[in-house]
Short mmCIF file of C-alpha atoms in Angstrom, two decimals:
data_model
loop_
_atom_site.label_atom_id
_atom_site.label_comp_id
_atom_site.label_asym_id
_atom_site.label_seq_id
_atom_site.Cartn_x
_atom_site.Cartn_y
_atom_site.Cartn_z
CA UNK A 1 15.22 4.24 15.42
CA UNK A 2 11.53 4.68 15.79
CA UNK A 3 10.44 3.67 12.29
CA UNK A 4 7.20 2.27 11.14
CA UNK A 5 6.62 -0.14 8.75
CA UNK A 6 2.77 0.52 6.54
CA UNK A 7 0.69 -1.78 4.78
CA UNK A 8 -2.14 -0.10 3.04
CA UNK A 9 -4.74 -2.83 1.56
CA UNK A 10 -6.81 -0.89 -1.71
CA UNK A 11 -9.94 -2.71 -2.54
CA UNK A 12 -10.58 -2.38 -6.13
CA UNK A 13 -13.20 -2.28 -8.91
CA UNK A 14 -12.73 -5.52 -10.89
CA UNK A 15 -10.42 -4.80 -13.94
CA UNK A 16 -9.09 -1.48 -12.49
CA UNK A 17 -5.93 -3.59 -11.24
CA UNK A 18 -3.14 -2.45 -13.66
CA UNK A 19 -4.42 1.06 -14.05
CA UNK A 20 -4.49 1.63 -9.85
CA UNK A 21 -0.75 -0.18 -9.94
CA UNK A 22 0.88 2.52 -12.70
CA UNK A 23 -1.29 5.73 -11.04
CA UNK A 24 0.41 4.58 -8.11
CA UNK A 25 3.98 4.63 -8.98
CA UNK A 26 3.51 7.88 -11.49
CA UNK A 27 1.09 9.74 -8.04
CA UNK A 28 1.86 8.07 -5.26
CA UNK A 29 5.79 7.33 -5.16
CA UNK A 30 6.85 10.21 -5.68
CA UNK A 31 5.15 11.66 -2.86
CA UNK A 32 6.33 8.64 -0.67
CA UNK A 33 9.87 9.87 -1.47
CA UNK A 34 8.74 13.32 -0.77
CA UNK A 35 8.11 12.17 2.29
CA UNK A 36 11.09 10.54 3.23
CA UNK A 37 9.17 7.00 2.81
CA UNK A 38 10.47 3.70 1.11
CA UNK A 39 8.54 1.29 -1.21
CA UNK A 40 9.37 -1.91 0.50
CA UNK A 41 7.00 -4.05 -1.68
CA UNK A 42 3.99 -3.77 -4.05
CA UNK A 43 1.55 -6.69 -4.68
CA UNK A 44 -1.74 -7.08 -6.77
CA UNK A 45 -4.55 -9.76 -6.78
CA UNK A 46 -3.14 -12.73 -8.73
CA UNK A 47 -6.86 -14.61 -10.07
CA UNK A 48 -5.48 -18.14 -10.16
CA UNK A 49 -6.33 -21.11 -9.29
CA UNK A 50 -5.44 -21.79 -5.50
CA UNK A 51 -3.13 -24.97 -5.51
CA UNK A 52 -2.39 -24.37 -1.81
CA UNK A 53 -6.33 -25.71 -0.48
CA UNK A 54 -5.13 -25.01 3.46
CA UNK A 55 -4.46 -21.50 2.69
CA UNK A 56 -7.78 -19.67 1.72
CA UNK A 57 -7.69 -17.05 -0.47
CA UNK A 58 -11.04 -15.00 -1.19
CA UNK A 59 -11.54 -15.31 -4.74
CA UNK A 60 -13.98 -12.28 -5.20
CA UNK A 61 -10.80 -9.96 -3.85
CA UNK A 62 -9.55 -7.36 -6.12
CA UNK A 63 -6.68 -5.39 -3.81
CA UNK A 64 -3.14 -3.55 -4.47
CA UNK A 65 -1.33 -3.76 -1.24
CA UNK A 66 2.03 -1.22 -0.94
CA UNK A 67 4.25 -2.02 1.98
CA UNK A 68 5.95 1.21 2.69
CA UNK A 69 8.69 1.94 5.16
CA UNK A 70 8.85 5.52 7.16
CA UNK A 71 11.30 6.42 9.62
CA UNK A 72 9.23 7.86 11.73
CA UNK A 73 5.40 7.90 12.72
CA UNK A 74 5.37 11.63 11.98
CA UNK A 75 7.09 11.66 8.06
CA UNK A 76 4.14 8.70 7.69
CA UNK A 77 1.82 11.41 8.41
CA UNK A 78 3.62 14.04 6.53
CA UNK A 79 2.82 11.31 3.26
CA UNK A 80 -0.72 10.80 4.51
CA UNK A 81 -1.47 13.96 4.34
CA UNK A 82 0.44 14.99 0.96
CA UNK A 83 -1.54 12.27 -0.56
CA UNK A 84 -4.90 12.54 0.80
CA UNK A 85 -4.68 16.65 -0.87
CA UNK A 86 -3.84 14.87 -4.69
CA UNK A 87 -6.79 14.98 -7.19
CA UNK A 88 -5.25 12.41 -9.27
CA UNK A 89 -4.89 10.20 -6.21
CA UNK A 90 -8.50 10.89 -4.33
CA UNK A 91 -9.90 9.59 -8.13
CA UNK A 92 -8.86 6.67 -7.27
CA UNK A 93 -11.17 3.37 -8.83
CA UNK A 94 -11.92 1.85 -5.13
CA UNK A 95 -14.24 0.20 -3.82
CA UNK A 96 -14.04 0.39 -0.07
CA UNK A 97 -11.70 2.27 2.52
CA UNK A 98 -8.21 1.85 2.44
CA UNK A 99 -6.98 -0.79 4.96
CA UNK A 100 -4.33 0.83 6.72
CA UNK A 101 -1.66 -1.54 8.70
CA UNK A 102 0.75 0.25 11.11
CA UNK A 103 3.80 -1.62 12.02
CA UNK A 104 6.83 -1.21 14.55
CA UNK A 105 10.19 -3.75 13.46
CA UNK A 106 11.19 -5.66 16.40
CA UNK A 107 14.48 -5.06 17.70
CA UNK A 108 16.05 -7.97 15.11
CA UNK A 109 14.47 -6.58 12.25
CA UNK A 110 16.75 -6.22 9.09
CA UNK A 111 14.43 -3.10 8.28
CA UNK A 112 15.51 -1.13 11.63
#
């Protein structure tokens, strides 16, 4: 299997957390399954106190991160390009470039 694992970082206005999270699933996920893709994970910026001091966390972050799994580098593509033509999805509240992530699962990967 050549599959990729992608982690796409999306810095955000501040507030525009919940509304980025439900555009993606209702835009976004659809077109990931269009694709052939898998949401492996979804996570948003949790403003809490940090009670774990020798991990730093950057406190003036506001980021959705989607971990999404392809099977290969070209259906990846086939999303990236699917998404990058949606009007609902280029309206998008960020505030900087998407962070995009490309990863290959080692041999002993459970996502292989």
């Amino acid at each position: 299997m050549t599959g990729v694992v992608v982690i796409q970082i999306h810095h955000l206005r501040s507030g525009a957390e919940a509304d980025f999270a439900g555009n993606f699933e209702t835009d976004a996920v659809p077109v990931l399954i269009g694709a052939s893709g898998r949401l492996l994970g979804a996570f948003i910026t949790e403003h809490a106190e940090n009670s774990f001091p020798r991990l730093p966390v950057r406190l003036s972050e506001n980021v959705f991160i989607a971990v999404t799994g392809f099977d290969s580098p070209e259906a990846h593509a086939s999303y990236e390009a699917a998404v990058a033509a949606s009007p609902q999805w280029q309206a998008a509240d960020v505030t900087w470039r998407t962070e995009t992530l490309r990863l290959t699962p080692t041999s002993q990967s459970l996502l292989r």
